PDB file of C-alpha atoms and ligand atoms in Angstrom:
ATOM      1  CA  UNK A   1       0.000   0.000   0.000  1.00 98.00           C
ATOM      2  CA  UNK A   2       1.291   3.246  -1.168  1.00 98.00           C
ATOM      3  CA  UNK A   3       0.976   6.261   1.521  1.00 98.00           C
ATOM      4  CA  UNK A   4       0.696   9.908   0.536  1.00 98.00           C
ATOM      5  CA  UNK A   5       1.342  12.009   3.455  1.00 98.00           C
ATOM      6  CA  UNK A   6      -0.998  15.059   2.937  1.00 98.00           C
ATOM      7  CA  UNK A   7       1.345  18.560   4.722  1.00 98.00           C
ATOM      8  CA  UNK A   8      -1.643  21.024   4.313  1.00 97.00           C
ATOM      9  CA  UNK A   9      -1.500  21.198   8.601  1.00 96.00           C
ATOM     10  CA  UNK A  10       1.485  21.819   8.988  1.00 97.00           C
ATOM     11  CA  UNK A  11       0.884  25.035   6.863  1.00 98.00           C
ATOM     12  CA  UNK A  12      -2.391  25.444   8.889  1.00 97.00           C
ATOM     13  CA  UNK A  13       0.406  26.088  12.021  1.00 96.00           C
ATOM     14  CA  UNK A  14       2.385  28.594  10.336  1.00 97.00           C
ATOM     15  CA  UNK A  15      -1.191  30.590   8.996  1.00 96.00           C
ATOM     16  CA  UNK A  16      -1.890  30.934  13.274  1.00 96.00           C
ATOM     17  CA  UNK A  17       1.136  32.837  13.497  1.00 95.00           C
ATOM     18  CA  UNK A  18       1.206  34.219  10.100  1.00 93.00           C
ATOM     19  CA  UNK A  19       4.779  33.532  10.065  1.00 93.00           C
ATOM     20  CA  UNK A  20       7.228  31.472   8.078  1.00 92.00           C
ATOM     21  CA  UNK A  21       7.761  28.495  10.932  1.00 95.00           C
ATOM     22  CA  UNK A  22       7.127  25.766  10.497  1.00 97.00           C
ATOM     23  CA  UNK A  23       7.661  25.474   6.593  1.00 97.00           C
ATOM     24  CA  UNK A  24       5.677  22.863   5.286  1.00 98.00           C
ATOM     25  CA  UNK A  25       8.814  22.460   2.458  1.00 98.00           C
ATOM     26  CA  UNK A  26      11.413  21.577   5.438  1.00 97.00           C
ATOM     27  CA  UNK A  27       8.628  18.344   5.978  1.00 98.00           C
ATOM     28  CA  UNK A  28       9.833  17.007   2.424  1.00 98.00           C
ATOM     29  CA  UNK A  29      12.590  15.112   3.468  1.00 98.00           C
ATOM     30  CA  UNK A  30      11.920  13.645   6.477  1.00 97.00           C
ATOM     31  CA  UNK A  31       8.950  12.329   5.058  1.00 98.00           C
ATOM     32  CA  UNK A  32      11.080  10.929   2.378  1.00 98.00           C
ATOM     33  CA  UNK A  33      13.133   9.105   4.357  1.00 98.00           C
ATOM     34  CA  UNK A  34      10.297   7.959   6.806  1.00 98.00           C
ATOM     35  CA  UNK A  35       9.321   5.608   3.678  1.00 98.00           C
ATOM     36  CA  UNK A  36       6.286   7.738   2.271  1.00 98.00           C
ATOM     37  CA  UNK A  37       5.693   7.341  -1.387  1.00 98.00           C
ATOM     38  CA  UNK A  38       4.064  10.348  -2.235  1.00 98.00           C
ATOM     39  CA  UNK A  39       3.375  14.178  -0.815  1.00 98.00           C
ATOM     40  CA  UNK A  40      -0.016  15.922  -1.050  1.00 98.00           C
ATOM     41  CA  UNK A  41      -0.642  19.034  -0.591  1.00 98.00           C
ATOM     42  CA  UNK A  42      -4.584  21.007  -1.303  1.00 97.00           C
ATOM     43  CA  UNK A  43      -4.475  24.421  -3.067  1.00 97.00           C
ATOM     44  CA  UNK A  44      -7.477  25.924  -1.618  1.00 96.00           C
ATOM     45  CA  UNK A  45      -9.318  28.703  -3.396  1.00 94.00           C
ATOM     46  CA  UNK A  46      -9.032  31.065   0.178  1.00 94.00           C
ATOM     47  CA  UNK A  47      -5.603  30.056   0.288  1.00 95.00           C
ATOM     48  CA  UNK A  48      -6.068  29.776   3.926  1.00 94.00           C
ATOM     49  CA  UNK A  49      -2.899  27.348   4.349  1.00 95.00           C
ATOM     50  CA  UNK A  50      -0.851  26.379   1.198  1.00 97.00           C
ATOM     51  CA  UNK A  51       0.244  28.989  -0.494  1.00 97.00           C
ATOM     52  CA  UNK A  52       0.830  29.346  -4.528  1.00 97.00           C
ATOM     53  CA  UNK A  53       4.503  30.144  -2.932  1.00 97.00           C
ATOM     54  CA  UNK A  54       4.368  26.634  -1.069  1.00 98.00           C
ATOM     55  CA  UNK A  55       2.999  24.511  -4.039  1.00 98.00           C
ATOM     56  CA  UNK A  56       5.917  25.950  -6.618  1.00 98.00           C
ATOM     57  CA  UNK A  57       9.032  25.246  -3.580  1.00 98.00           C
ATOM     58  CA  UNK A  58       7.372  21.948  -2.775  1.00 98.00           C
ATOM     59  CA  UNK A  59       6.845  20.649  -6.408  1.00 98.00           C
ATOM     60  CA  UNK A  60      10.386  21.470  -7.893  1.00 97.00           C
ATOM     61  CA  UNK A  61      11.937  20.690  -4.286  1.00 97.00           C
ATOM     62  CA  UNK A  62      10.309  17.179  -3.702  1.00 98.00           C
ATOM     63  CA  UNK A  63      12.046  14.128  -4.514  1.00 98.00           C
ATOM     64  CA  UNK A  64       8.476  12.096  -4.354  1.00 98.00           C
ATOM     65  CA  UNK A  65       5.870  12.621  -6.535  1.00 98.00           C
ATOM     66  CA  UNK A  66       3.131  16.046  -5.727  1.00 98.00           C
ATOM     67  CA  UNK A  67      -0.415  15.004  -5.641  1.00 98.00           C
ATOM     68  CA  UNK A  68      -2.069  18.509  -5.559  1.00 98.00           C
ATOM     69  CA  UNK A  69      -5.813  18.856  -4.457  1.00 98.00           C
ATOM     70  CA  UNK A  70      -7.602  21.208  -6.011  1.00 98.00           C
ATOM     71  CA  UNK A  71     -11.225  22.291  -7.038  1.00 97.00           C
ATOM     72  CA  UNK A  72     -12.709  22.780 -10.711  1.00 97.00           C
ATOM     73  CA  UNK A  73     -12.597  26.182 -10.803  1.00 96.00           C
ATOM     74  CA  UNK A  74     -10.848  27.526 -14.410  1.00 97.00           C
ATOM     75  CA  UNK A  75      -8.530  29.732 -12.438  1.00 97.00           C
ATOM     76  CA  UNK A  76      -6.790  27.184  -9.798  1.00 97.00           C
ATOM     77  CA  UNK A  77      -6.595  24.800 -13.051  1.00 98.00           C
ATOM     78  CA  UNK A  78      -4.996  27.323 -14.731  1.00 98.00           C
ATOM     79  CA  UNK A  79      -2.410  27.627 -12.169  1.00 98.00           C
ATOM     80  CA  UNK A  80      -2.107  23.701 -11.568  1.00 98.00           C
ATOM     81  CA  UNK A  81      -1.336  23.455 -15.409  1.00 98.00           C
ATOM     82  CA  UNK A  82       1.273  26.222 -14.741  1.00 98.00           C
ATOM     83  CA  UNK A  83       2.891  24.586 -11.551  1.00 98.00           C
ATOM     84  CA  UNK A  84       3.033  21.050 -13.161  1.00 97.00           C
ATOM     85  CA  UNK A  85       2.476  18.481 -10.484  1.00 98.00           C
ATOM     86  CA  UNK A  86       2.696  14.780 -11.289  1.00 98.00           C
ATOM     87  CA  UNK A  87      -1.011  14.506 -10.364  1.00 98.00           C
ATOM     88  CA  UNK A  88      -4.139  16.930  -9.686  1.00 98.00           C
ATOM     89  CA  UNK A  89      -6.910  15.069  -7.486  1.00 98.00           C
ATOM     90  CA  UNK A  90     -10.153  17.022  -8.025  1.00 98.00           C
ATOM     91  CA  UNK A  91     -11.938  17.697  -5.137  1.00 97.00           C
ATOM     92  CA  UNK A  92     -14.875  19.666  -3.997  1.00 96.00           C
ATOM     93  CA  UNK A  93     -14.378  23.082  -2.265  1.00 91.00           C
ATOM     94  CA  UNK A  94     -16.750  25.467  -0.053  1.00 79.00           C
ATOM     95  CA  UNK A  95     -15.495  28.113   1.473  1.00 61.00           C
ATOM     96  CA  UNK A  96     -17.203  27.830   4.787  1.00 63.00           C
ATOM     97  CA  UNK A  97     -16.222  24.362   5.538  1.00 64.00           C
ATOM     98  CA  UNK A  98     -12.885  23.819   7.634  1.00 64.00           C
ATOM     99  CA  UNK A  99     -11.786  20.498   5.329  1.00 63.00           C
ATOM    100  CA  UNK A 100     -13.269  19.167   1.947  1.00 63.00           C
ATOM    101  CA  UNK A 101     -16.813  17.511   3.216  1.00 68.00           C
ATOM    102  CA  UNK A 102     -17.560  14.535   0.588  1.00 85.00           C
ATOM    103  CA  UNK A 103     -16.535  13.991  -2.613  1.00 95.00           C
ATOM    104  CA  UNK A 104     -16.587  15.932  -5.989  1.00 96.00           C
ATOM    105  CA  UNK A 105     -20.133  15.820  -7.492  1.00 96.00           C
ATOM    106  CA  UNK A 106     -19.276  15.039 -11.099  1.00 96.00           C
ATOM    107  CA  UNK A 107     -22.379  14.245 -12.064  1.00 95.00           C
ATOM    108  CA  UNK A 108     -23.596  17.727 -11.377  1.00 95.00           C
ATOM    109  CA  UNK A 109     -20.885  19.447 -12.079  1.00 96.00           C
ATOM    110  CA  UNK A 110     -19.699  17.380 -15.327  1.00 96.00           C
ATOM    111  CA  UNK A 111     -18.797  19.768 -18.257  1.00 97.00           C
ATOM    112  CA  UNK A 112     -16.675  21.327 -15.617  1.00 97.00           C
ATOM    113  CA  UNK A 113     -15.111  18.371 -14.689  1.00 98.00           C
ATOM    114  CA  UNK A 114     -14.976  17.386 -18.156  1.00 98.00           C
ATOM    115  CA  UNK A 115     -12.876  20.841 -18.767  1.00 98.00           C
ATOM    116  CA  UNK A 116     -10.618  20.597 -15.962  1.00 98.00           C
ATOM    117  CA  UNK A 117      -9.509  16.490 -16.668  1.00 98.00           C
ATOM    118  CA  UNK A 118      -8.652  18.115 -20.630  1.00 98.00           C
ATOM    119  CA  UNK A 119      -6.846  21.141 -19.814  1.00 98.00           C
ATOM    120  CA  UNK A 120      -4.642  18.838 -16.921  1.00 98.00           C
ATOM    121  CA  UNK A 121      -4.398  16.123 -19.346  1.00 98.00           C
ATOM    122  CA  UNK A 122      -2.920  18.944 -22.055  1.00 98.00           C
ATOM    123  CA  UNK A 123      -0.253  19.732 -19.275  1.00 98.00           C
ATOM    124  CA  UNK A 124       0.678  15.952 -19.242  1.00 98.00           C
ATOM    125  CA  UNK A 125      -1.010  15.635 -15.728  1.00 98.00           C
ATOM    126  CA  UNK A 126      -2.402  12.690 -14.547  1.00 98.00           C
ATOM    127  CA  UNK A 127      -6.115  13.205 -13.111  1.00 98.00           C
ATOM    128  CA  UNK A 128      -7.441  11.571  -9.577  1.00 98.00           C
ATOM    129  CA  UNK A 129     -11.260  11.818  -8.982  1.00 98.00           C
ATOM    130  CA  UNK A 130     -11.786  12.588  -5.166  1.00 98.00           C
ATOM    131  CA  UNK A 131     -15.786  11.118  -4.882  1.00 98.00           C
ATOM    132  CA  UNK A 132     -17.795   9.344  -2.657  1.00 97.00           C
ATOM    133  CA  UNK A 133     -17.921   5.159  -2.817  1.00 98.00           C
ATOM    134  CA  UNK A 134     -21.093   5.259  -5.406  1.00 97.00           C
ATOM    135  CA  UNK A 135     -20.750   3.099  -8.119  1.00 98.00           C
ATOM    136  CA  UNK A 136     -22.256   5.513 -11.340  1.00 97.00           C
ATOM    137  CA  UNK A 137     -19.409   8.527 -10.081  1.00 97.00           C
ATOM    138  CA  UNK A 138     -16.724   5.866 -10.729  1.00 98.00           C
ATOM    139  CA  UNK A 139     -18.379   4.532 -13.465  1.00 98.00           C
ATOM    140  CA  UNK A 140     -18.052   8.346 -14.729  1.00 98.00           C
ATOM    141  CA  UNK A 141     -14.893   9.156 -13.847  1.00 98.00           C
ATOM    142  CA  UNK A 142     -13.412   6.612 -15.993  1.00 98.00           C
ATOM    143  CA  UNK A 143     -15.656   7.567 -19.066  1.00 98.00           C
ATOM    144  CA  UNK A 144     -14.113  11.184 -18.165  1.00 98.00           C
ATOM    145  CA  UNK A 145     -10.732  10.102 -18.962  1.00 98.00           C
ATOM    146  CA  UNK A 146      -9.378  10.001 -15.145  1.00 98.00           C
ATOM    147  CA  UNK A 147      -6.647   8.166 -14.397  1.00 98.00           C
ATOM    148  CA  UNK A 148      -7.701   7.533 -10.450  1.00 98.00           C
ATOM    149  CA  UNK A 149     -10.495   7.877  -8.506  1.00 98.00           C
ATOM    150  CA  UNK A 150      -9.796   8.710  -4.691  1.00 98.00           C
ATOM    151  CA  UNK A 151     -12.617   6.913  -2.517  1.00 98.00           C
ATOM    152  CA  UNK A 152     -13.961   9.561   0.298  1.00 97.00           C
ATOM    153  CA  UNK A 153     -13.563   7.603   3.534  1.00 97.00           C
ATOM    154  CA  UNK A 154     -14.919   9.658   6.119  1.00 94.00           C
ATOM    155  CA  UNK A 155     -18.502   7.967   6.879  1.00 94.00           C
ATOM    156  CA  UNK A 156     -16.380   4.788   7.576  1.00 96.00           C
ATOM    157  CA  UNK A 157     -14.377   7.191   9.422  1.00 95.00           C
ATOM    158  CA  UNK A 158     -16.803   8.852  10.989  1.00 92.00           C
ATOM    159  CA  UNK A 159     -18.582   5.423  12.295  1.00 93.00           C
ATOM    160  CA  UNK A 160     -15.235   4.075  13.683  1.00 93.00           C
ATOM    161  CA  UNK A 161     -14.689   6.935  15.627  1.00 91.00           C
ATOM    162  CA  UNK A 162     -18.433   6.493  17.482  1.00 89.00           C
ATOM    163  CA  UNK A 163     -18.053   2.838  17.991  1.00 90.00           C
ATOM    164  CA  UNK A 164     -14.546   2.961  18.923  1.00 89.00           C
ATOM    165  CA  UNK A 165     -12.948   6.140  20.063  1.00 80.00           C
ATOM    166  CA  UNK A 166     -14.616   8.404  22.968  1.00 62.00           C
ATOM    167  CA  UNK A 167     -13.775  11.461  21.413  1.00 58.00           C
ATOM    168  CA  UNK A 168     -16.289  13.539  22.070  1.00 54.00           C
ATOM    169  CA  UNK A 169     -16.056  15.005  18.587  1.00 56.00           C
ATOM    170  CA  UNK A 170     -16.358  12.991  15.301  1.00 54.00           C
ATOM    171  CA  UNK A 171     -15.201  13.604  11.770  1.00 53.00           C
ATOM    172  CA  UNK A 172     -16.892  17.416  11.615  1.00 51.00           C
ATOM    173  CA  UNK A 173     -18.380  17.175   8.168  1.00 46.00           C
ATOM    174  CA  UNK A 174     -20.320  14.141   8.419  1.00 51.00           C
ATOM    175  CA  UNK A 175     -23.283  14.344  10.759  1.00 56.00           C
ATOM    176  CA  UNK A 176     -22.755  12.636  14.325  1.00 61.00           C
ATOM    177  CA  UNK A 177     -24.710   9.580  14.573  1.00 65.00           C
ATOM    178  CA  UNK A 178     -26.459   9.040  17.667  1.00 74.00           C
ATOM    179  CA  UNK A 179     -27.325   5.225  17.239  1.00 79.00           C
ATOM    180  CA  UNK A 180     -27.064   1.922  19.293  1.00 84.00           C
ATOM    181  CA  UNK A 181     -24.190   0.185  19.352  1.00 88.00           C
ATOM    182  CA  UNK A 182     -24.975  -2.778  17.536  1.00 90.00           C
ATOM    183  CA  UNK A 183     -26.751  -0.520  14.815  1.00 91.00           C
ATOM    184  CA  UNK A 184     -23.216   1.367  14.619  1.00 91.00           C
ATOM    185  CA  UNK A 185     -21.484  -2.020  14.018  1.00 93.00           C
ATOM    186  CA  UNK A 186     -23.737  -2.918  11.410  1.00 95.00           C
ATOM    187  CA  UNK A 187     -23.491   0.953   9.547  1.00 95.00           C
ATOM    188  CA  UNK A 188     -19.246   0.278   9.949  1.00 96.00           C
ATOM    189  CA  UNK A 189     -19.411  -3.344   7.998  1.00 97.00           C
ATOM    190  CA  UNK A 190     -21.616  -1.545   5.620  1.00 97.00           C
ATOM    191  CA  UNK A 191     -19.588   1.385   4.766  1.00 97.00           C
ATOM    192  CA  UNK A 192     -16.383  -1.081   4.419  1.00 98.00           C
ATOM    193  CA  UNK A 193     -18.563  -3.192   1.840  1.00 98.00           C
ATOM    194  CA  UNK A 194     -19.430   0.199  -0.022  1.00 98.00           C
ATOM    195  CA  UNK A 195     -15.620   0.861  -0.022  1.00 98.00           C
ATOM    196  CA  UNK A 196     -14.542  -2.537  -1.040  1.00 98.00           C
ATOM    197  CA  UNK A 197     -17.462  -2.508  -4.127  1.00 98.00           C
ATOM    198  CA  UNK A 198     -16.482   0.482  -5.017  1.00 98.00           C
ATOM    199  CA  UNK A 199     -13.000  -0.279  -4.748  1.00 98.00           C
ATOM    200  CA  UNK A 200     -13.275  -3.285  -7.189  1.00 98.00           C
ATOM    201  CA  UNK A 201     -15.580  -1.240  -9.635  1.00 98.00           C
ATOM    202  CA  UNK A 202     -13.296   1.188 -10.355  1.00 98.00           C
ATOM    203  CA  UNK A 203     -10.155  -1.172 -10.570  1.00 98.00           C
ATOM    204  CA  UNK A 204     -11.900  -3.704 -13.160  1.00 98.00           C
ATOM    205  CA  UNK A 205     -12.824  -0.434 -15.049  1.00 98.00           C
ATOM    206  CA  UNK A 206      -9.096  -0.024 -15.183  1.00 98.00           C
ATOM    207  CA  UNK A 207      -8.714   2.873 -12.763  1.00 98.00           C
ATOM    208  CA  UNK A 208      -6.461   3.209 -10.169  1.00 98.00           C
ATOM    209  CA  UNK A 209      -7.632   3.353  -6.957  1.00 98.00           C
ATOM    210  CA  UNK A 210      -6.683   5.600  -3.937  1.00 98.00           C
ATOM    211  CA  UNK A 211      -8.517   6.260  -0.780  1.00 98.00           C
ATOM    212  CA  UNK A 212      -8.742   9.053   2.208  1.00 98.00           C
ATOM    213  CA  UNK A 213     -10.143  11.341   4.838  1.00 96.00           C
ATOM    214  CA  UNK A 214     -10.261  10.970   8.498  1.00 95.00           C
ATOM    215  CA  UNK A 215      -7.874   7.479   8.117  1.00 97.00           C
ATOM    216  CA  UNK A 216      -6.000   7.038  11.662  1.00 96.00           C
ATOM    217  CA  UNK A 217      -4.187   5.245  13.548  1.00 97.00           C
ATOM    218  CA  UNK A 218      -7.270   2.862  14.861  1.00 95.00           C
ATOM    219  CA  UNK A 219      -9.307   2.968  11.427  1.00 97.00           C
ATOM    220  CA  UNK A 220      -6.987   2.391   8.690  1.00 98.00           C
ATOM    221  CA  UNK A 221      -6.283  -1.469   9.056  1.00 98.00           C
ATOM    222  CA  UNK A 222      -9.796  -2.327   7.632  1.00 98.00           C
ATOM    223  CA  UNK A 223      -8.934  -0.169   4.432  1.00 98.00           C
ATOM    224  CA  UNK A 224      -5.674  -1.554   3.904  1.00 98.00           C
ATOM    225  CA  UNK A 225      -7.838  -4.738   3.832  1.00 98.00           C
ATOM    226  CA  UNK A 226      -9.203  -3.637   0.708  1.00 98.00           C
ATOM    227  CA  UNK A 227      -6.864  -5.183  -1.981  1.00 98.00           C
ATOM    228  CA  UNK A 228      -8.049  -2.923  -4.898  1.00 98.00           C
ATOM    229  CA  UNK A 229      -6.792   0.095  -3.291  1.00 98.00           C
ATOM    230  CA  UNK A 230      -3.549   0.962  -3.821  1.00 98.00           C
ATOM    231  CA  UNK A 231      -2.747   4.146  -2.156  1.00 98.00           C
ATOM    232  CA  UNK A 232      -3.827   6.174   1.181  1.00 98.00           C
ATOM    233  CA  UNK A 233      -3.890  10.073   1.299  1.00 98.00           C
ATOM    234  CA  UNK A 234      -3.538  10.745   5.024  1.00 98.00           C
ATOM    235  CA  UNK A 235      -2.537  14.054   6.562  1.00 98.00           C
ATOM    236  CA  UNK A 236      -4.750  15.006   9.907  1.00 96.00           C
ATOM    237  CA  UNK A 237      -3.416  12.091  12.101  1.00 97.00           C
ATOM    238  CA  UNK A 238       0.191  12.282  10.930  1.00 98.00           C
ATOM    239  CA  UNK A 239       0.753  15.569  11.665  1.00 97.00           C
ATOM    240  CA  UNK A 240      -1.149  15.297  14.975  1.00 97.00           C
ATOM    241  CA  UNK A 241       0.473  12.699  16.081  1.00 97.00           C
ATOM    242  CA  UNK A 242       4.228  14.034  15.018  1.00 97.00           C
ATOM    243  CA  UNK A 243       3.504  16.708  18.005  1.00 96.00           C
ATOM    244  CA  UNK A 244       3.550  14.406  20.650  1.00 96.00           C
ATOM    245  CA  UNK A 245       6.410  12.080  18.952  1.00 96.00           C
ATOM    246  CA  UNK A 246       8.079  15.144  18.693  1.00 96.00           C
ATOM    247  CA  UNK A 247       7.560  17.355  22.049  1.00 97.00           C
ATOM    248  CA  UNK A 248      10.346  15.075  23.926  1.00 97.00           C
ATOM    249  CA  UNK A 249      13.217  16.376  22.048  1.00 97.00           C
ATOM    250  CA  UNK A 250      11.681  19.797  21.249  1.00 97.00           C
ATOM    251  CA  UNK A 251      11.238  20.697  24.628  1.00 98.00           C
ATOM    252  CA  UNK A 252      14.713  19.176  25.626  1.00 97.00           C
ATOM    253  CA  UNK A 253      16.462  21.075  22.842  1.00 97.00           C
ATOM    254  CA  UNK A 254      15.152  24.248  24.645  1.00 98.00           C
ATOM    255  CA  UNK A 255      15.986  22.862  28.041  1.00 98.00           C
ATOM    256  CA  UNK A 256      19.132  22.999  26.925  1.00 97.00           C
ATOM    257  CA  UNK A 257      19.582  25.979  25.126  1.00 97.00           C
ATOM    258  CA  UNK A 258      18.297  28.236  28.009  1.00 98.00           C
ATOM    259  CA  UNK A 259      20.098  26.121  31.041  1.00 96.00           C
ATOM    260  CA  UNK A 260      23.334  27.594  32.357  1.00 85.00           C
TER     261      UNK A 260
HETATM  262  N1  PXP B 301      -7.699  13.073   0.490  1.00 87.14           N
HETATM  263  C1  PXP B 301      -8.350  14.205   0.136  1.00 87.14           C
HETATM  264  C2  PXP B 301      -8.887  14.305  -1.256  1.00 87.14           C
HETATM  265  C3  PXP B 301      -8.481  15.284   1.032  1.00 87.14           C
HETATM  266  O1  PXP B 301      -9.139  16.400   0.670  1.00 87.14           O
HETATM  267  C4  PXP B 301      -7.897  15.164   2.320  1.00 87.14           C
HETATM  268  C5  PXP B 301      -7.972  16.318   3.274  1.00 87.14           C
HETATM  269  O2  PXP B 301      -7.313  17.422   2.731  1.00 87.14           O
HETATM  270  C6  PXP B 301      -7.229  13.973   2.637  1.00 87.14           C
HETATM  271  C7  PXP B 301      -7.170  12.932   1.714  1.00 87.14           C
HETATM  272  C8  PXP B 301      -6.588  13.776   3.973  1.00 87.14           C
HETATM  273  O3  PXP B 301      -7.568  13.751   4.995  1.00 87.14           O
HETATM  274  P1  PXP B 301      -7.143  13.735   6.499  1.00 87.14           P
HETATM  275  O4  PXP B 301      -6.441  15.012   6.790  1.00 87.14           O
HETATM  276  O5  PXP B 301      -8.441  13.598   7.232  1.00 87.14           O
HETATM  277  O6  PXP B 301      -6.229  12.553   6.692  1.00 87.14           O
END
């Protein structure tokens, strides 16, 4: 299973500070060397944490391959065809919302779509679908031309964390379900057969197949299950969980520095 570490966060902690620390560029390497096989990074309309400035340093800095999120609208394409990544995932975008919420509706939005997959596919980029597990998107997005679909999994997400996790807050853009236990369990083995359907849809349609949103530490053993999927895009728990990994020697480098 391939893993894409998604950096947006760690551009979301510089934009508190609206400072240049920490660069989401100086992340490159280490995640390189960790044994990732792929950075991705979102170019958001609002800009509110990767910058155009990020996206060009990170693309023609990155030894592994830039998977760069962005929306349909003619102007970020325009500047994705200009930066050149190896791949553009298309994903929905609303400004209010504080991540993407679901995937890309490409059945309503289709002549757009259509657009953006042949002006990337003119700049000799390949195309990733970000949509939900419903079999007539992926059925589309391979008579669009895309060369991978990315399966949205935060309901299974979403359900793990209710069943499993006693956080008191759940994956924010899916609606909290308030539901027995045993109706939970059922709604989790559901949402993994949607994935796994899905999954195998797209792959005998000859698409590749990537998955992601809300995948963790607890939940993502039941998608790497899932033998038609060949790649994870996972950002949120990686860079939450590099704080803590991290704090020792952060705060003992300080220590240090300010003991006489
Ligand atoms: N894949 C896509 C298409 C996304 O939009 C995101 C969030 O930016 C991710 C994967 C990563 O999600 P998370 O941060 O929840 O791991």
């Amino acid at each position: 299973m391939k893993l894409g570490v998604n950096i947006d966060h760690i551009a979301v902690l510089r934009e508190a500070r609206k400072i240049n620390d920490p660069d989401p560029a100086d992340a490159l390497g280490i995640i390189k060397r960790s044994g990732a096989d792929q950075i991705t990074i979102h170019l958001r309309e609002d800009r509110r944490h990767i910058h155009d400035e990020d996206a060009e340093k990170i693309i023609s800095s990155s030894a592994l391959p830039i998977n760069l999120e962005c929306s349909i609208d003619e102007k970020i394409i325009d500047i994705v065809c200009s930066l050149k990544p190896m791949r553009a995932t298309l994903v929905p975008e609303h400004r209010e919302e504080v991540t993407t919420e679901g995937g890309l509706d490409i059945i309503s939005y289709e002549d757009r779509t259509l657009a953006a997959i042949e002006k990337l596919h003119a700049h000799e980029i390949e195309v990733s679908l970000f949509v939900d597990p419903d079999l007539e998107m992926i059925t589309l997005s391979d008579a669009m031309g895309a060369e991978w679909v990315e399966l949205h999994t935060g309901s299974y997400a979403n359900i793990h964390a209710m069943l499993y996790s006693n956080l008191s807050r759940t994956h924010h853009a899916i609606a909290s379900l308030d539901l027995p236990r045993h109706t939970l369990q059922t709604k989790l083995e559901e949402s993994l057969t949607t994935l796994l359907t899905a999954a195998d849809h797209a792959k005998s349609l000859g698409l590749k197949v990537a998955a992601g949103h809300g995948l963790n530490y607890h939940n993502v053993e039941r998608v790497v299950d899932i033998g038609a999927i060949e790649e994870l895009n996972i950002g949120q728990s990686i860079i939450a969980r590099s704080v803590f990994t991290g704090l020792k020697s952060a705060v003992k480098e300080m220590k240090t520095l300010i003991s006489r």
